[in-house]
Amino acid sequence: MPLSKLEPQIVWDYFAKLCAIPRPTYQEEAVQQFVLDEAKRLNLQAERDKTGNIVVRKPATQGKEQAQGVILQAHLDMVAQKNHDSQHNFATDPILPYVDGDWVKARGTTLGADNGIGAAAALAVLASDNIAHGNLECLFTASEESGMDGALGLQAGWLKGDILLNLDSETLGEICIGCAGGVDATFSLPTTTQTATGTAFRLTVRGLKGGHSGIDIIKQRGNAIKILVQILRDLGDEIALADVQGGTLRNAIPREAEAVFFSQREWAFLHNQIHVLFEKIKATLSSEDQNCQIELHAHSATNMCFTKESQERVLRVLNACPNGVDAMNLDVANLVETSSNLAKVECVSGSLNVYCLLRSQNDFARNHLAQRMSDLFELAGGTAQLSGAYAGWRPVVGAAITQILAREGEKLLGKQPEIGVIHAGLECGILATHYPHWQMASFGPTIEMPHSPDERVQIQSVGVFWTWLKNVLAAVD
């Protein structure tokens, strides 16, 4: 079934158009131009700032001229993740969405419902002529998924509204009024090499569930880098490590990792040792990760490997590197307070580079975690660099827009929406630094497994979200 057959048709049509435009983070020129062209077609005023953010303005409908101005906000970029056997090129190829029962998915890649559905809904409001609303601004931010560059680069005074509705939440029936802050951490360890002897092998871990490094971190899914390092540490002196690679993006839990090593041992001996340990590791993983696989193959490689000292230092530091939930919130049930995602490792030019994303509701706790991790790498002879820090979004309980969202949501859902805080990075905390007077809240449809090729959006939830959004716009006075 094509997306054009789904309801609400106007939202799904826009989402299909967004899927047809390659839009990985930092390659957003085409999708930005699409929004500008669409605004021109609709005879609406639009501007793009130097960071790549776009605002489209639509006048109030008749009778709503005195209502508070509302900003609908979504980001245009998407996370680029694919299965290992996919040939998809995110820079040139469209996303291929398809209907699977009650869900829309993509073929072997991330779907981009995060935040494509929110952007599509904002475009649909701009294009509709039967929705009551006050003066409206739709803010399409740039490069959210890697550092929130668009939100950080937003200029104060550019937007005129009083209320911001962020359309980037991922559970229908929940209203988000706060989120974690974060910081990018990059660590480097110098490595030295020597001539290798023996046979070269490639060891690969794949098939893990992965997911969003904020929302899904509480699920304690396996990290491919951690699993690989655990196996390499156990092999010890049986191997001479030559390379280790894993993960792709800071905000995605690593699903795949691989290492190249040399050994004097035969394949059969190594295979047996590895699989005995791997079965023990699998027993510690959740049911979601039981499709995890490990493969050992002969490999063609240059005859260089790490020195014994470098190998020991690399593996011990990676083994000790914090990953996952660091602390739970003591006041809110099932809310992660602080976490680290060991997101990516690579060996480049005599250095092991490690990329992590640290999150916390508490800036002090986030900074303390960063300090502990920096101490670890610096004690091992490496360096630490912290960048792109952004504050969390502190909730304002009882704000008028939250009450409107809750009231309209209860009418529609038949129950009181849940109001809470999430352990993920929404742009609202950064936007509040530019516009501290804004009332802000976030809501959206149900999107599962964002930041992974298993990403999917529930069809029925999109329709409910669309009606909820329209009713809220009409209710704002």
CSV table of C-alpha atoms in Angstrom, one decimal:
chain,number,residue,atom,x,y,z
A,1,MET,CA,0.0,0.0,0.0
A,2,PRO,CA,1.5,3.4,-0.9
A,3,LEU,CA,1.7,6.1,1.7
A,4,SER,CA,-0.8,8.2,-0.3
A,5,LYS,CA,-3.5,5.8,0.7
A,6,LEU,CA,-3.0,6.5,4.4
A,7,GLU,CA,-4.9,9.0,6.5
A,8,PRO,CA,-4.4,11.9,7.1
A,9,GLN,CA,-3.4,12.0,3.5
A,10,ILE,CA,-1.9,15.5,3.6
A,11,VAL,CA,0.6,14.5,6.4
A,12,TRP,CA,1.6,11.2,4.7
A,13,ASP,CA,2.0,13.0,1.3
A,14,TYR,CA,4.4,15.4,2.8
A,15,PHE,CA,6.3,12.6,4.7
A,16,ALA,CA,6.6,10.7,1.4
A,17,LYS,CA,8.1,13.8,-0.3
A,18,LEU,CA,10.6,14.2,2.6
A,19,CYS,CA,11.5,10.5,2.2
A,20,ALA,CA,12.3,11.1,-1.4
A,21,ILE,CA,14.9,13.8,-0.6
A,22,PRO,CA,18.2,12.6,0.9
A,23,ARG,CA,18.6,14.5,4.1
A,24,PRO,CA,21.3,13.0,6.4
A,25,THR,CA,22.7,15.5,8.9
A,26,TYR,CA,25.0,18.1,7.2
A,27,GLN,CA,23.6,17.2,3.8
A,28,GLU,CA,20.3,19.2,4.1
A,29,GLU,CA,20.5,21.7,1.3
A,30,ALA,CA,18.0,19.9,-0.9
A,31,VAL,CA,15.4,19.5,1.8
A,32,GLN,CA,15.8,23.0,3.0
A,33,GLN,CA,15.2,24.2,-0.6
A,34,PHE,CA,12.1,22.0,-0.7
A,35,VAL,CA,10.7,23.8,2.3
A,36,LEU,CA,11.5,27.2,0.8
A,37,ASP,CA,9.9,26.2,-2.5
A,38,GLU,CA,6.8,24.9,-0.8
A,39,ALA,CA,6.4,28.2,1.2
A,40,LYS,CA,6.7,30.1,-2.1
A,41,ARG,CA,4.0,27.8,-3.7
A,42,LEU,CA,1.7,28.6,-0.8
A,43,ASN,CA,2.4,32.3,-1.0
A,44,LEU,CA,3.9,32.4,2.5
A,45,GLN,CA,6.8,34.4,3.8
A,46,ALA,CA,9.9,32.3,4.5
A,47,GLU,CA,13.5,33.0,5.5
A,48,ARG,CA,16.6,30.9,6.0
A,49,ASP,CA,19.3,32.0,8.4
A,50,LYS,CA,23.1,31.4,8.1
A,51,THR,CA,22.9,28.2,10.1
A,52,GLY,CA,20.3,26.6,7.8
A,53,ASN,CA,17.3,27.1,10.0
A,54,ILE,CA,14.1,28.1,8.1
A,55,VAL,CA,11.1,29.9,9.4
A,56,VAL,CA,7.8,30.0,7.5
A,57,ARG,CA,5.2,32.5,8.6
A,58,LYS,CA,1.4,32.1,8.2
A,59,PRO,CA,-1.1,34.8,9.2
A,60,ALA,CA,-3.8,34.1,11.8
A,61,THR,CA,-7.1,32.8,10.5
A,62,GLN,CA,-10.2,34.9,10.8
A,63,GLY,CA,-11.2,35.5,14.4
A,64,LYS,CA,-7.9,34.3,15.9
A,65,GLU,CA,-5.9,37.5,15.2
A,66,GLN,CA,-5.5,38.3,18.9
A,67,ALA,CA,-4.5,34.8,20.0
A,68,GLN,CA,-0.9,34.2,21.1
A,69,GLY,CA,1.5,33.4,18.4
A,70,VAL,CA,2.5,29.7,18.1
A,71,ILE,CA,5.8,28.3,16.7
A,72,LEU,CA,5.7,24.7,15.4
A,73,GLN,CA,9.2,23.3,15.5
A,74,ALA,CA,10.8,20.2,13.9
A,75,HIS,CA,14.2,19.4,12.5
A,76,LEU,CA,14.8,18.4,8.9
A,77,ASP,CA,17.8,16.1,9.1
A,78,MET,CA,17.7,12.4,9.9
A,79,VAL,CA,20.0,9.8,11.4
A,80,ALA,CA,21.7,7.7,8.7
A,81,GLN,CA,21.9,4.1,9.8
A,82,LYS,CA,21.6,0.9,7.7
A,83,ASN,CA,21.9,-2.8,7.9
A,84,HIS,CA,25.3,-4.2,7.0
A,85,ASP,CA,24.0,-5.8,3.8
A,86,SER,CA,22.3,-2.6,2.5
A,87,GLN,CA,23.8,-0.7,-0.5
A,88,HIS,CA,21.9,2.4,0.4
A,89,ASN,CA,23.7,5.7,-0.1
A,90,PHE,CA,22.2,8.3,2.2
A,91,ALA,CA,23.7,11.2,0.3
A,92,THR,CA,22.0,10.2,-3.0
A,93,ASP,CA,19.3,7.6,-2.5
A,94,PRO,CA,15.7,8.2,-1.3
A,95,ILE,CA,14.4,6.4,1.7
A,96,LEU,CA,12.0,3.6,0.7
A,97,PRO,CA,9.1,3.5,3.1
A,98,TYR,CA,6.5,0.8,3.1
A,99,VAL,CA,3.4,-0.2,5.0
A,100,ASP,CA,3.7,-3.3,7.2
A,101,GLY,CA,0.4,-3.9,9.0
A,102,ASP,CA,-0.1,-1.0,11.5
A,103,TRP,CA,3.3,0.4,10.9
A,104,VAL,CA,5.4,2.3,8.3
A,105,LYS,CA,9.0,1.1,8.0
A,106,ALA,CA,11.9,1.5,5.6
A,107,ARG,CA,13.8,-1.1,3.6
A,108,GLY,CA,17.1,-1.7,5.5
A,109,THR,CA,17.6,1.8,6.7
A,110,THR,CA,16.4,4.3,9.2
A,111,LEU,CA,13.0,5.6,8.2
A,112,GLY,CA,13.4,9.3,9.2
A,113,ALA,CA,10.1,9.5,11.0
A,114,ASP,CA,12.3,11.1,13.5
A,115,ASN,CA,11.7,14.0,12.8
A,116,GLY,CA,10.1,13.7,9.4
A,117,ILE,CA,6.6,13.1,10.7
A,118,GLY,CA,6.8,16.3,12.8
A,119,ALA,CA,8.2,18.3,9.8
A,120,ALA,CA,5.4,16.8,7.6
A,121,ALA,CA,2.8,17.8,10.1
A,122,ALA,CA,4.1,21.4,10.2
A,123,LEU,CA,4.1,21.6,6.4
A,124,ALA,CA,0.5,20.2,6.4
A,125,VAL,CA,-0.6,23.0,8.8
A,126,LEU,CA,1.0,25.5,6.5
A,127,ALA,CA,-0.8,24.0,3.5
A,128,SER,CA,-4.2,23.6,5.1
A,129,ASP,CA,-7.0,26.2,4.8
A,130,ASN,CA,-9.4,24.6,7.4
A,131,ILE,CA,-7.4,24.8,10.6
A,132,ALA,CA,-8.0,27.7,13.1
A,133,HIS,CA,-4.9,29.2,14.5
A,134,GLY,CA,-3.3,32.5,15.6
A,135,ASN,CA,-0.2,33.9,13.9
A,136,LEU,CA,1.8,30.9,13.1
A,137,GLU,CA,5.5,30.3,12.6
A,138,CYS,CA,7.0,27.0,11.5
A,139,LEU,CA,10.6,26.6,12.5
A,140,PHE,CA,12.6,23.9,10.7
A,141,THR,CA,15.9,23.5,12.4
A,142,ALA,CA,19.1,22.3,10.8
A,143,SER,CA,21.6,19.5,11.9
A,144,GLU,CA,19.8,18.4,15.1
A,145,GLU,CA,21.0,14.9,15.1
A,146,SER,CA,24.8,15.7,15.4
A,147,GLY,CA,25.2,18.5,17.9
A,148,MET,CA,22.0,20.5,17.5
A,149,ASP,CA,23.8,23.0,15.4
A,150,GLY,CA,20.6,24.7,14.2
A,151,ALA,CA,19.2,25.3,17.6
A,152,LEU,CA,22.6,26.6,18.9
A,153,GLY,CA,22.9,29.0,15.9
A,154,LEU,CA,19.4,30.4,16.2
A,155,GLN,CA,19.3,34.2,16.6
A,156,ALA,CA,17.3,35.9,19.3
A,157,GLY,CA,14.5,38.1,18.1
A,158,TRP,CA,14.0,36.3,14.8
A,159,LEU,CA,10.8,34.6,15.9
A,160,LYS,CA,7.8,36.5,17.2
A,161,GLY,CA,5.6,33.9,18.8
A,162,ASP,CA,5.0,33.2,22.5
A,163,ILE,CA,4.4,29.4,22.5
A,164,LEU,CA,6.6,26.7,21.0
A,165,LEU,CA,5.3,23.3,20.2
A,166,ASN,CA,8.1,20.9,19.5
A,167,LEU,CA,6.9,18.0,17.3
A,168,ASP,CA,9.8,15.6,18.1
A,169,SER,CA,8.4,13.4,20.8
A,170,GLU,CA,7.9,9.7,20.0
A,171,THR,CA,5.2,8.3,22.2
A,172,LEU,CA,1.5,9.2,21.6
A,173,GLY,CA,-0.3,10.2,24.7
A,174,GLU,CA,2.8,11.7,26.4
A,175,ILE,CA,3.5,15.4,26.8
A,176,CYS,CA,7.2,16.2,27.3
A,177,ILE,CA,8.1,19.3,29.3
A,178,GLY,CA,11.8,18.6,30.0
A,179,CYS,CA,14.8,16.7,28.6
A,180,ALA,CA,18.5,15.9,29.3
A,181,GLY,CA,21.4,18.1,28.3
A,182,GLY,CA,24.5,16.6,26.7
A,183,VAL,CA,28.1,16.9,25.6
A,184,ASP,CA,30.2,15.3,22.9
A,185,ALA,CA,33.3,13.6,24.3
A,186,THR,CA,36.2,12.6,22.0
A,187,PHE,CA,39.2,10.7,23.4
A,188,SER,CA,42.4,9.7,21.7
A,189,LEU,CA,45.0,7.1,22.7
A,190,PRO,CA,48.4,7.0,20.9
A,191,THR,CA,49.3,3.6,19.5
A,192,THR,CA,52.6,2.1,18.4
A,193,THR,CA,53.0,-0.8,16.0
A,194,GLN,CA,55.3,-3.6,15.1
A,195,THR,CA,55.7,-6.3,12.5
A,196,ALA,CA,53.1,-9.0,12.9
A,197,THR,CA,53.6,-12.7,12.5
A,198,GLY,CA,51.0,-15.5,12.1
A,199,THR,CA,47.7,-15.5,10.3
A,200,ALA,CA,45.4,-12.5,10.0
A,201,PHE,CA,41.7,-12.8,11.0
A,202,ARG,CA,38.7,-10.5,11.1
A,203,LEU,CA,36.3,-10.8,14.0
A,204,THR,CA,32.9,-9.2,13.5
A,205,VAL,CA,30.0,-8.6,16.0
A,206,ARG,CA,26.7,-7.7,14.4
A,207,GLY,CA,22.9,-8.2,14.7
A,208,LEU,CA,22.4,-6.2,17.8
A,209,LYS,CA,19.2,-4.1,18.3
A,210,GLY,CA,20.9,-0.8,18.8
A,211,GLY,CA,18.6,2.2,19.0
A,212,HIS,CA,18.5,5.8,20.3
A,213,SER,CA,21.3,6.5,22.8
A,214,GLY,CA,19.0,8.5,25.0
A,215,ILE,CA,15.5,7.0,24.9
A,216,ASP,CA,16.7,3.4,24.6
A,217,ILE,CA,19.7,3.5,27.0
A,218,ILE,CA,17.5,2.4,29.9
A,219,LYS,CA,16.8,-0.8,28.0
A,220,GLN,CA,20.4,-1.9,28.5
A,221,ARG,CA,20.8,-3.2,25.0
A,222,GLY,CA,24.1,-4.7,24.0
A,223,ASN,CA,26.9,-2.4,22.7
A,224,ALA,CA,28.8,-4.1,19.9
A,225,ILE,CA,32.0,-2.3,20.8
A,226,LYS,CA,31.8,-3.5,24.4
A,227,ILE,CA,31.1,-7.1,23.4
A,228,LEU,CA,34.0,-7.1,20.9
A,229,VAL,CA,36.4,-5.7,23.4
A,230,GLN,CA,35.4,-8.3,26.0
A,231,ILE,CA,36.2,-11.1,23.6
A,232,LEU,CA,39.5,-9.6,22.5
A,233,ARG,CA,40.5,-9.1,26.2
A,234,ASP,CA,39.7,-12.8,26.9
A,235,LEU,CA,41.8,-14.0,24.0
A,236,GLY,CA,44.8,-12.2,25.5
A,237,ASP,CA,48.2,-13.3,24.3
A,238,GLU,CA,46.7,-15.6,21.7
A,239,ILE,CA,46.2,-12.5,19.4
A,240,ALA,CA,48.1,-9.5,18.2
A,241,LEU,CA,45.6,-6.7,17.6
A,242,ALA,CA,45.9,-4.7,14.4
A,243,ASP,CA,42.7,-2.7,14.1
A,244,VAL,CA,39.4,-2.1,15.9
A,245,GLN,CA,36.4,-0.3,14.4
A,246,GLY,CA,32.8,0.0,15.6
A,247,GLY,CA,29.7,2.2,15.7
A,248,THR,CA,28.8,5.1,13.5
A,249,LEU,CA,27.0,8.0,15.3
A,250,ARG,CA,27.2,9.4,18.8
A,251,ASN,CA,23.4,9.2,19.2
A,252,ALA,CA,23.0,5.6,18.1
A,253,ILE,CA,23.9,2.6,20.3
A,254,PRO,CA,26.5,0.6,18.3
A,255,ARG,CA,25.0,-2.4,16.5
A,256,GLU,CA,28.2,-3.6,14.7
A,257,ALA,CA,31.9,-3.7,15.4
A,258,GLU,CA,35.0,-5.5,14.1
A,259,ALA,CA,38.6,-6.1,14.8
A,260,VAL,CA,41.6,-7.4,12.8
A,261,PHE,CA,44.2,-9.4,14.6
A,262,PHE,CA,47.0,-11.9,13.9
A,263,SER,CA,47.5,-15.2,15.7
A,264,GLN,CA,49.7,-18.3,15.7
A,265,ARG,CA,46.6,-20.3,16.4
A,266,GLU,CA,44.5,-22.1,13.9
A,267,TRP,CA,41.0,-20.9,12.9
A,268,ALA,CA,39.3,-23.8,14.6
A,269,PHE,CA,41.0,-23.2,18.0
A,270,LEU,CA,40.1,-19.4,17.9
A,271,HIS,CA,36.6,-20.1,16.7
A,272,ASN,CA,35.9,-22.4,19.6
A,273,GLN,CA,37.4,-20.0,22.2
A,274,ILE,CA,35.4,-17.1,20.8
A,275,HIS,CA,32.1,-18.9,20.6
A,276,VAL,CA,32.4,-20.3,24.1
A,277,LEU,CA,32.8,-16.8,25.5
A,278,PHE,CA,30.2,-15.4,23.1
A,279,GLU,CA,27.5,-17.7,24.4
A,280,LYS,CA,28.3,-16.5,27.9
A,281,ILE,CA,28.0,-12.9,26.8
A,282,LYS,CA,24.7,-13.6,25.0
A,283,ALA,CA,23.3,-15.0,28.2
A,284,THR,CA,23.7,-11.6,29.7
A,285,LEU,CA,21.9,-9.7,26.9
A,286,SER,CA,18.2,-8.9,26.7
A,287,SER,CA,15.8,-10.9,24.6
A,288,GLU,CA,16.0,-8.1,22.0
A,289,ASP,CA,19.6,-8.9,21.4
A,290,GLN,CA,19.5,-12.6,21.0
A,291,ASN,CA,19.9,-12.3,17.2
A,292,CYS,CA,23.4,-11.0,17.8
A,293,GLN,CA,26.0,-12.9,15.7
A,294,ILE,CA,29.8,-13.2,15.8
A,295,GLU,CA,31.9,-14.2,12.8
A,296,LEU,CA,35.6,-15.1,12.4
A,297,HIS,CA,37.2,-15.1,9.0
A,298,ALA,CA,40.7,-15.3,7.5
A,299,HIS,CA,41.6,-11.8,6.4
A,300,SER,CA,44.1,-10.1,4.1
A,301,ALA,CA,46.0,-7.4,6.0
A,302,THR,CA,49.3,-5.6,6.1
A,303,ASN,CA,51.7,-7.3,8.5
A,304,MET,CA,51.6,-4.6,11.2
A,305,CYS,CA,50.0,-4.9,14.6
A,306,PHE,CA,50.0,-3.0,17.9
A,307,THR,CA,52.8,-3.5,20.2
A,308,LYS,CA,51.9,-5.6,23.2
A,309,GLU,CA,51.9,-2.5,25.4
A,310,SER,CA,49.6,-0.6,23.0
A,311,GLN,CA,47.2,-3.6,22.7
A,312,GLU,CA,46.9,-4.0,26.4
A,313,ARG,CA,46.3,-0.3,26.9
A,314,VAL,CA,43.7,0.0,24.2
A,315,LEU,CA,41.7,-3.0,25.3
A,316,ARG,CA,41.9,-2.2,29.0
A,317,VAL,CA,40.7,1.4,28.5
A,318,LEU,CA,37.9,0.4,26.2
A,319,ASN,CA,36.8,-2.3,28.6
A,320,ALA,CA,36.8,0.2,31.5
A,321,CYS,CA,35.2,3.0,29.6
A,322,PRO,CA,31.7,3.9,31.1
A,323,ASN,CA,28.8,2.9,28.9
A,324,GLY,CA,25.1,2.9,29.5
A,325,VAL,CA,23.1,4.1,32.5
A,326,ASP,CA,25.3,5.9,35.0
A,327,ALA,CA,22.6,7.1,37.4
A,328,MET,CA,18.9,7.0,37.8
A,329,ASN,CA,16.7,9.9,38.8
A,330,LEU,CA,15.9,9.6,42.5
A,331,ASP,CA,12.6,11.5,42.2
A,332,VAL,CA,11.0,10.3,39.0
A,333,ALA,CA,10.4,6.5,38.5
A,334,ASN,CA,12.1,4.9,35.5
A,335,LEU,CA,13.9,8.1,34.4
A,336,VAL,CA,17.6,7.9,33.6
A,337,GLU,CA,19.5,10.8,35.2
A,338,THR,CA,22.9,10.4,33.6
A,339,SER,CA,24.3,8.1,30.9
A,340,SER,CA,27.1,7.6,28.4
A,341,ASN,CA,27.0,6.0,25.0
A,342,LEU,CA,30.3,4.5,23.8
A,343,ALA,CA,29.3,5.3,20.3
A,344,LYS,CA,32.2,4.9,17.9
A,345,VAL,CA,35.9,3.7,17.9
A,346,GLU,CA,38.4,3.9,15.0
A,347,CYS,CA,42.1,3.5,14.5
A,348,VAL,CA,43.6,6.3,12.5
A,349,SER,CA,47.2,7.3,12.0
A,350,GLY,CA,48.8,5.9,15.1
A,351,SER,CA,45.8,6.8,17.3
A,352,LEU,CA,42.7,5.1,18.7
A,353,ASN,CA,39.9,7.6,18.6
A,354,VAL,CA,36.8,7.1,20.8
A,355,TYR,CA,33.6,9.0,20.4
A,356,CYS,CA,31.0,9.2,23.2
A,357,LEU,CA,27.8,11.2,23.9
A,358,LEU,CA,27.1,12.0,27.6
A,359,ARG,CA,23.7,13.0,28.8
A,360,SER,CA,22.2,14.2,32.0
A,361,GLN,CA,19.2,16.0,33.4
A,362,ASN,CA,21.8,17.6,35.8
A,363,ASP,CA,24.6,19.6,34.2
A,364,PHE,CA,26.9,19.0,37.2
A,365,ALA,CA,26.4,15.2,37.0
A,366,ARG,CA,27.1,15.3,33.2
A,367,ASN,CA,30.3,17.3,33.8
A,368,HIS,CA,31.4,15.0,36.5
A,369,LEU,CA,30.9,11.9,34.3
A,370,ALA,CA,33.0,13.7,31.6
A,371,GLN,CA,35.7,14.4,34.1
A,372,ARG,CA,35.8,10.8,35.2
A,373,MET,CA,36.1,9.6,31.6
A,374,SER,CA,38.7,12.2,30.8
A,375,ASP,CA,40.7,11.0,33.8
A,376,LEU,CA,40.6,7.4,32.6
A,377,PHE,CA,42.0,8.2,29.1
A,378,GLU,CA,44.5,10.8,30.4
A,379,LEU,CA,45.9,8.3,33.0
A,380,ALA,CA,46.4,5.9,30.1
A,381,GLY,CA,48.4,8.5,28.2
A,382,GLY,CA,45.6,9.8,26.0
A,383,THR,CA,43.8,13.1,25.5
A,384,ALA,CA,40.2,14.2,26.0
A,385,GLN,CA,38.2,16.9,24.2
A,386,LEU,CA,34.7,18.0,25.1
A,387,SER,CA,32.5,20.0,22.7
A,388,GLY,CA,29.0,20.9,21.8
A,389,ALA,CA,27.7,21.0,25.4
A,390,TYR,CA,24.1,22.0,25.7
A,391,ALA,CA,21.9,22.5,28.8
A,392,GLY,CA,18.9,20.4,29.6
A,393,TRP,CA,15.4,21.7,29.3
A,394,ARG,CA,14.1,22.4,32.8
A,395,PRO,CA,10.4,21.7,33.2
A,396,VAL,CA,7.9,24.4,34.1
A,397,VAL,CA,5.1,22.6,35.8
A,398,GLY,CA,1.6,24.0,35.2
A,399,ALA,CA,2.4,26.1,32.1
A,400,ALA,CA,-0.7,27.2,30.2
A,401,ILE,CA,0.3,25.4,27.0
A,402,THR,CA,0.8,22.2,28.9
A,403,GLN,CA,-2.7,22.5,30.4
A,404,ILE,CA,-4.2,23.0,26.9
A,405,LEU,CA,-2.3,20.0,25.5
A,406,ALA,CA,-3.5,17.9,28.4
A,407,ARG,CA,-7.1,19.0,28.1
A,408,GLU,CA,-7.3,18.5,24.4
A,409,GLY,CA,-5.4,15.2,24.6
A,410,GLU,CA,-7.8,13.9,27.2
A,411,LYS,CA,-10.8,14.7,25.0
A,412,LEU,CA,-9.2,12.8,22.1
A,413,LEU,CA,-7.5,9.9,23.9
A,414,GLY,CA,-10.2,9.3,26.5
A,415,LYS,CA,-7.6,9.5,29.3
A,416,GLN,CA,-5.3,12.0,30.8
A,417,PRO,CA,-2.0,12.3,28.9
A,418,GLU,CA,1.2,11.6,30.8
A,419,ILE,CA,3.3,14.6,31.5
A,420,GLY,CA,7.0,14.1,32.0
A,421,VAL,CA,10.6,14.4,31.2
A,422,ILE,CA,12.7,12.3,28.8
A,423,HIS,CA,16.4,11.2,28.8
A,424,ALA,CA,17.0,12.5,25.3
A,425,GLY,CA,18.1,15.7,23.8
A,426,LEU,CA,15.3,17.9,22.4
A,427,GLU,CA,16.1,21.3,21.1
A,428,CYS,CA,13.9,23.1,23.6
A,429,GLY,CA,16.6,23.6,26.2
A,430,ILE,CA,18.8,25.4,23.7
A,431,LEU,CA,16.0,27.3,22.2
A,432,ALA,CA,15.0,28.6,25.7
A,433,THR,CA,18.4,30.3,26.0
A,434,HIS,CA,17.5,32.4,23.0
A,435,TYR,CA,13.8,32.9,23.9
A,436,PRO,CA,13.5,32.5,27.7
A,437,HIS,CA,9.9,33.9,27.7
A,438,TRP,CA,8.5,31.0,25.5
A,439,GLN,CA,6.1,28.4,26.9
A,440,MET,CA,7.2,25.1,25.5
A,441,ALA,CA,6.0,21.5,25.3
A,442,SER,CA,6.7,18.6,23.0
A,443,PHE,CA,4.4,15.8,21.7
A,444,GLY,CA,4.2,13.5,18.7
A,445,PRO,CA,3.0,10.1,17.4
A,446,THR,CA,4.4,6.7,18.3
A,447,ILE,CA,7.8,6.1,16.8
A,448,GLU,CA,9.8,3.0,17.8
A,449,MET,CA,13.5,2.2,17.4
A,450,PRO,CA,14.6,5.6,16.1
A,451,HIS,CA,18.2,5.9,15.1
A,452,SER,CA,18.2,2.2,13.9
A,453,PRO,CA,17.1,0.4,10.7
A,454,ASP,CA,14.3,-1.1,12.7
A,455,GLU,CA,12.7,2.4,13.1
A,456,ARG,CA,9.0,2.4,12.5
A,457,VAL,CA,6.0,4.8,13.0
A,458,GLN,CA,2.5,3.6,14.0
A,459,ILE,CA,0.0,4.7,11.4
A,460,GLN,CA,-3.0,5.2,13.6
A,461,SER,CA,-1.0,7.3,16.0
A,462,VAL,CA,-0.1,9.8,13.2
A,463,GLY,CA,-3.8,10.5,12.7
A,464,VAL,CA,-4.5,11.0,16.4
A,465,PHE,CA,-1.4,13.3,16.7
A,466,TRP,CA,-2.6,15.3,13.7
A,467,THR,CA,-6.1,15.8,15.2
A,468,TRP,CA,-4.5,16.7,18.6
A,469,LEU,CA,-2.2,19.3,16.9
A,470,LYS,CA,-5.1,20.9,15.1
A,471,ASN,CA,-7.3,21.0,18.2
A,472,VAL,CA,-4.5,22.6,20.3
A,473,LEU,CA,-3.9,25.3,17.7
A,474,ALA,CA,-7.6,26.1,17.7
A,475,ALA,CA,-7.7,26.2,21.5
A,476,VAL,CA,-4.8,28.7,22.0
A,477,ASP,CA,-6.2,32.1,22.8
